[in-house]
mmCIF file of C-alpha atoms in Angstrom:
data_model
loop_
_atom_site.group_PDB
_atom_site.id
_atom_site.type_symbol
_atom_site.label_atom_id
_atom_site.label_comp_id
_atom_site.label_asym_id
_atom_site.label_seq_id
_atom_site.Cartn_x
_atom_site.Cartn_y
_atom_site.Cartn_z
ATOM 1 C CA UNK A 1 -14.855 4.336 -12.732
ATOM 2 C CA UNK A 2 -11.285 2.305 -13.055
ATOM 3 C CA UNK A 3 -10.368 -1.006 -13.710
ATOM 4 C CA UNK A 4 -12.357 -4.153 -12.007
ATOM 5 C CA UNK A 5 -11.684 -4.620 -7.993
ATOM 6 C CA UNK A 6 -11.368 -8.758 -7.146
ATOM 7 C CA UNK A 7 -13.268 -9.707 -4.113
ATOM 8 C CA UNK A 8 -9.640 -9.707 -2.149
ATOM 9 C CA UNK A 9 -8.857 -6.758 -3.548
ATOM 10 C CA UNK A 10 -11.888 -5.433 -1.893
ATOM 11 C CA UNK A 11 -11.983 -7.866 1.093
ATOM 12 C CA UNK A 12 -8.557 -5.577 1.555
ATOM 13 C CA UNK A 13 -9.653 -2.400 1.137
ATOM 14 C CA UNK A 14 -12.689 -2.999 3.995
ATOM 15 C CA UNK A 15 -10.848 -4.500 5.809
ATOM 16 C CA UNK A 16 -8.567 -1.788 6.515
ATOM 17 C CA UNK A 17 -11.586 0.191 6.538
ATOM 18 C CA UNK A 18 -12.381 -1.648 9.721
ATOM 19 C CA UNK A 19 -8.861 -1.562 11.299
ATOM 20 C CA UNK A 20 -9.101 2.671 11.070
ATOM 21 C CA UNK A 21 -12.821 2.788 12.081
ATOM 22 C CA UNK A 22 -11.993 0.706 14.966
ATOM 23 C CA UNK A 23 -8.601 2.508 15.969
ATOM 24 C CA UNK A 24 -10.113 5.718 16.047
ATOM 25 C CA UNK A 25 -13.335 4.248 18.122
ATOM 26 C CA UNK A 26 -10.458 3.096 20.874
ATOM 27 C CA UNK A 27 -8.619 6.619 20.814
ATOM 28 C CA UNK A 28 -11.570 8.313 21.359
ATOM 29 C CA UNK A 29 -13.582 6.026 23.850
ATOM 30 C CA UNK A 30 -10.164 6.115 26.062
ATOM 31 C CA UNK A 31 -9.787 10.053 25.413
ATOM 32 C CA UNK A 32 -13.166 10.629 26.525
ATOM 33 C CA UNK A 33 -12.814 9.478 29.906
ATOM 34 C CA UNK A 34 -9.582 11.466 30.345
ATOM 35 C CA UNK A 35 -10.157 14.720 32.182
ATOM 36 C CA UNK A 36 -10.543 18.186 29.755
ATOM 37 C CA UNK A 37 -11.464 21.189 32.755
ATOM 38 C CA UNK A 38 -11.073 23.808 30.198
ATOM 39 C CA UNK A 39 -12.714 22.250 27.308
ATOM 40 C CA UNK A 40 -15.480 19.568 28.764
ATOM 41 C CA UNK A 41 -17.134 19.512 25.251
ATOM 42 C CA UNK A 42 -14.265 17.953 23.874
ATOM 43 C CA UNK A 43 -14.722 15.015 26.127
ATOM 44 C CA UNK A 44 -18.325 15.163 24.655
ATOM 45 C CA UNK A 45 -16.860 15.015 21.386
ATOM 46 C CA UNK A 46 -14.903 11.873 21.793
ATOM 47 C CA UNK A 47 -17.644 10.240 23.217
ATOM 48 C CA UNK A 48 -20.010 10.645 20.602
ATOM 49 C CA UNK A 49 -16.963 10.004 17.979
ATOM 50 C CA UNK A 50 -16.480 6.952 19.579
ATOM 51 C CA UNK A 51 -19.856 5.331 19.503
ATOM 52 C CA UNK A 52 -19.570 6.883 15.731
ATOM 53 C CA UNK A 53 -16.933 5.324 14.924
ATOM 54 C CA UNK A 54 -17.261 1.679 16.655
ATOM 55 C CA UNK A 55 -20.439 1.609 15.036
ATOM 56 C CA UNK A 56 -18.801 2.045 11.258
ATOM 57 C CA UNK A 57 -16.050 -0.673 12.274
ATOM 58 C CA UNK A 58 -18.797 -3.469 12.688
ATOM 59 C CA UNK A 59 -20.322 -1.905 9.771
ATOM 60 C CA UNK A 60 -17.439 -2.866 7.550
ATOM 61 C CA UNK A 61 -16.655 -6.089 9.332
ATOM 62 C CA UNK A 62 -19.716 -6.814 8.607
ATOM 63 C CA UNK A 63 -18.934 -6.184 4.982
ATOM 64 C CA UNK A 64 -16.081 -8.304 4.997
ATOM 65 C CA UNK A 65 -16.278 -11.626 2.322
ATOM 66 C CA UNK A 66 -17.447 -14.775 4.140
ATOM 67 C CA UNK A 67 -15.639 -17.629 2.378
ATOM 68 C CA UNK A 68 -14.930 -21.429 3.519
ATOM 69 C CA UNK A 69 -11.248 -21.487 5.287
ATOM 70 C CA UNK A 70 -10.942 -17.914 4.811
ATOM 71 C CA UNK A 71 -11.369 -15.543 8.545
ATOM 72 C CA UNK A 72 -12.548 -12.588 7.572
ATOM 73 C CA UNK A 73 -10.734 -11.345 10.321
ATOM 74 C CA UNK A 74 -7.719 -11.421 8.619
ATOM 75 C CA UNK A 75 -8.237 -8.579 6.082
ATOM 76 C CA UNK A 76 -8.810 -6.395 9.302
ATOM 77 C CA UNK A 77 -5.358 -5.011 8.954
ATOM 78 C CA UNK A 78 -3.495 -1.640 8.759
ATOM 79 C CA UNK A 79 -3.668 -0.055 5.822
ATOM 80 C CA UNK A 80 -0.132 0.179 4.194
ATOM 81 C CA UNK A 81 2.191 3.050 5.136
ATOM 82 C CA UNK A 82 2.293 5.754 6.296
ATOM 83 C CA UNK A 83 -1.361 5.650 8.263
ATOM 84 C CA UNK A 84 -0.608 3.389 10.654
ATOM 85 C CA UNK A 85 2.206 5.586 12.250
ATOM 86 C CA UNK A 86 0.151 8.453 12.158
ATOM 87 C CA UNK A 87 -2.317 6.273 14.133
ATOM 88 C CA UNK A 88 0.020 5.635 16.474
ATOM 89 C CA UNK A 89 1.357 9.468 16.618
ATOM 90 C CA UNK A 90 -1.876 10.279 16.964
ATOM 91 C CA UNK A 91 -1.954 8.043 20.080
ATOM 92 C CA UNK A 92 0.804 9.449 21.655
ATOM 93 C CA UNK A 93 -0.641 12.913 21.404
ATOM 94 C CA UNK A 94 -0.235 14.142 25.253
ATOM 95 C CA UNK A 95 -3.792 16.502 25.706
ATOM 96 C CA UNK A 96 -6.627 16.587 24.545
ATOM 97 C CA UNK A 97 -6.977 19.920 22.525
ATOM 98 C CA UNK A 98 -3.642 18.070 21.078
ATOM 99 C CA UNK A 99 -5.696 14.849 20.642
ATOM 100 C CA UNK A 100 -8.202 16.965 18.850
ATOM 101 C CA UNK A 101 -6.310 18.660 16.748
ATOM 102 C CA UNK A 102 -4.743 15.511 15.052
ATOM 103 C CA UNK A 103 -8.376 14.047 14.621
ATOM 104 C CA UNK A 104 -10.061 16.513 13.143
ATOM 105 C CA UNK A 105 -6.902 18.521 11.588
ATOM 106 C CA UNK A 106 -5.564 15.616 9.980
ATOM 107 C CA UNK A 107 -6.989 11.963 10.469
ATOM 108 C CA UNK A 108 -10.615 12.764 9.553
ATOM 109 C CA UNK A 109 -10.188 14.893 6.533
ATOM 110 C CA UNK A 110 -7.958 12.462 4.785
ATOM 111 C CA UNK A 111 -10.395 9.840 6.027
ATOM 112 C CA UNK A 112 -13.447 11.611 4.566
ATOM 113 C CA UNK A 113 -10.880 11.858 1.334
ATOM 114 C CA UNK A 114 -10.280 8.285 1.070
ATOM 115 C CA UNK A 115 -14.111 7.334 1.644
ATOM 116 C CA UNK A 116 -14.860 10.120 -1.232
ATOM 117 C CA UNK A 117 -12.061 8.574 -3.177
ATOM 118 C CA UNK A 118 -13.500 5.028 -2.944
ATOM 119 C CA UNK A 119 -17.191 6.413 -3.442
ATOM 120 C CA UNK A 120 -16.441 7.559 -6.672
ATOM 121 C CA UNK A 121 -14.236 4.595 -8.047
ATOM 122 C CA UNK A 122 -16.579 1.574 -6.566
ATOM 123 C CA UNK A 123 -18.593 -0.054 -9.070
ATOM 124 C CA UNK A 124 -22.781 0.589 -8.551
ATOM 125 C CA UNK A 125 -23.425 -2.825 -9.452
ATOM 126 C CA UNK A 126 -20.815 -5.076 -7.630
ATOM 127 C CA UNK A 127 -19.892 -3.316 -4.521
ATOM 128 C CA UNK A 128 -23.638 -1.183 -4.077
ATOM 129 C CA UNK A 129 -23.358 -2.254 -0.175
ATOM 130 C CA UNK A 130 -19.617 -1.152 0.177
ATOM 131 C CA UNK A 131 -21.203 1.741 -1.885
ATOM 132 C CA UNK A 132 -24.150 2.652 0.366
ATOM 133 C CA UNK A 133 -21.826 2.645 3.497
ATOM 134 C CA UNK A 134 -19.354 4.713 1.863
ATOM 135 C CA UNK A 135 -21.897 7.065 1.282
ATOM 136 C CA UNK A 136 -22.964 6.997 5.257
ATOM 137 C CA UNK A 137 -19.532 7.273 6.324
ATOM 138 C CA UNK A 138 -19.057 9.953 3.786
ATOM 139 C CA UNK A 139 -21.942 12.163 5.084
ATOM 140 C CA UNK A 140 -21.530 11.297 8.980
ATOM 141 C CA UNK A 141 -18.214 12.295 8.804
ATOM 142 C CA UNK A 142 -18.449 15.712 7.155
ATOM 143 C CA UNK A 143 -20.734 16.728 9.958
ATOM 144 C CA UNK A 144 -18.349 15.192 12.930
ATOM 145 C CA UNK A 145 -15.483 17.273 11.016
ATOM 146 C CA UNK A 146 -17.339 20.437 10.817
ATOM 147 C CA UNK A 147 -18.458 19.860 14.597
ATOM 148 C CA UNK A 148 -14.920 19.304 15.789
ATOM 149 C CA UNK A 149 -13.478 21.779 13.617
ATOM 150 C CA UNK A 150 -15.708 24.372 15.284
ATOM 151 C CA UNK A 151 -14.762 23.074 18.719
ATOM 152 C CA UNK A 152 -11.286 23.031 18.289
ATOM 153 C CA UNK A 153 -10.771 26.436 16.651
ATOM 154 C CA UNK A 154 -12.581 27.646 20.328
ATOM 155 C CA UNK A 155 -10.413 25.035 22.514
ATOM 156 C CA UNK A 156 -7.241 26.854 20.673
ATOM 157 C CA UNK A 157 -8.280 30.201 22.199
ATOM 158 C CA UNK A 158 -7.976 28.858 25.801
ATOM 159 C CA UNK A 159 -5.067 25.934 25.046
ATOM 160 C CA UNK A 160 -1.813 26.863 26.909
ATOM 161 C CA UNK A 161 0.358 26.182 24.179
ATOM 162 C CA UNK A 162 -1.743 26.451 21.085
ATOM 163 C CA UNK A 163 1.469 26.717 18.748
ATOM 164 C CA UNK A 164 2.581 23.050 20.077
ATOM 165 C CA UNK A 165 -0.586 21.887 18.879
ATOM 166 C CA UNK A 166 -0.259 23.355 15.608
ATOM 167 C CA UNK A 167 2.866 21.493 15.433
ATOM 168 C CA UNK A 168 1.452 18.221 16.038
ATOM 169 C CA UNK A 169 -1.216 18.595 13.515
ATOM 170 C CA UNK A 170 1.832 19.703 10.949
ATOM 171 C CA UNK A 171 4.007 16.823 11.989
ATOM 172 C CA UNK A 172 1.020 14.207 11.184
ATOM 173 C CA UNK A 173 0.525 15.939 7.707
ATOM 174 C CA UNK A 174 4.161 15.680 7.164
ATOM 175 C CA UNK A 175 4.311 12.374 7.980
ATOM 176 C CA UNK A 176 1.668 11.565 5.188
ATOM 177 C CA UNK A 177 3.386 13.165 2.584
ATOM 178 C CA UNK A 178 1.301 14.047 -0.615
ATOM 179 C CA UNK A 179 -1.236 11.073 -0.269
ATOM 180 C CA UNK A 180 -4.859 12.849 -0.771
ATOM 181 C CA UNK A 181 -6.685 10.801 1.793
ATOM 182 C CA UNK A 182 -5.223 8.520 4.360
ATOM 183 C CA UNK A 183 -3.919 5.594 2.161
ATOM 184 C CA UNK A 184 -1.022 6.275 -0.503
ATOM 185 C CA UNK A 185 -3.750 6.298 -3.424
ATOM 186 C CA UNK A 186 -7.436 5.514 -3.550
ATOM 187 C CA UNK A 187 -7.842 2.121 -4.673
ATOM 188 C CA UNK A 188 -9.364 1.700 -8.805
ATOM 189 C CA UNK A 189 -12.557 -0.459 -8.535
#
């Protein structure tokens, strides 16, 4: 374990938490409802992702500090540089094997990384709730990646351009250099 984490310290690092939870359940609720003819699971995928996902970001709101004249609101935040952007590539992403392919090629392993990351460095005594959620994210996540790794390495068979989408996953990697998880570095607690 590293050094002692203040209450904003950690009130920071949920926070963003939140804001990525949250992103990723508004990618995926508006992807699912986007039409996918060759590749219906996918839809399937981003539906269950979504409800996944929304439910963690009012999991970690909830586990935002509540202090007099203090909105916990305003720790739910980007996280710095560069995940944001690739939030917002990610975004942009034009089709849904594309879509895909960013989510499960790049934004939920480094996710998973970070929640590992934090797992290991968060103190059992003072943060056991952060903790116990990093734990659930940590386990619900390996089995969405797993489950959308398998369905994207079948929706690359049929894609019609299945090197572009390669690209796009290599461009969002590029873009966040040689962090390990989707921050710069996992917070010491």
């Amino acid at each position: 374990m590293g050094e002692f984490r203040t209450i904003d310290e950690l009130a920071a690092q949920v926070g963003h938490f939140c804001w990525l939870e949250h992103r990723i359940f508004e990618l995926t609720g508006a992807w699912a409802s986007e039409p996918a003819p060759d590749v219906a699971a996918i839809n399937v995928f981003f539906h269950t992702a979504s409800m996944v996902h929304g439910g963690l970001a009012v999991e970690w709101r909830g586990h935002l500090p509540v202090r007099a004249a203090i909105d916990p609101d305003a720790f739910v935040v980007p996280p710095p540089a560069p995940a944001a952007a690739v939030m917002a590539d990610l975004a942009g992403a034009a089709d849904q094997v594309t879509r895909l392919s960013g989510l499960v090629g790049v934004v939920l392993p480094r996710l998973l990384a970070t929640y590992s990351a934090d797992l290991v460095q968060a103190s059992p005594v003072s943060e056991a709730p952060v903790r116990a959620l990093l734990a659930l994210a940590a386990f619900s996540g390996q089995s969405e990646l797993e489950r959308g790794n398998r369905l994207l390495q079948s929706a690359l068979q049929i894609a019609e351009q299945p090197g572009k989408v390669r690209e796009f996953g290599q461009a969002l990697e590029r873009s966040l250099n040689d962090t390990i998880g989707i921050f710069p570095s996992a917070w010491a607690s």
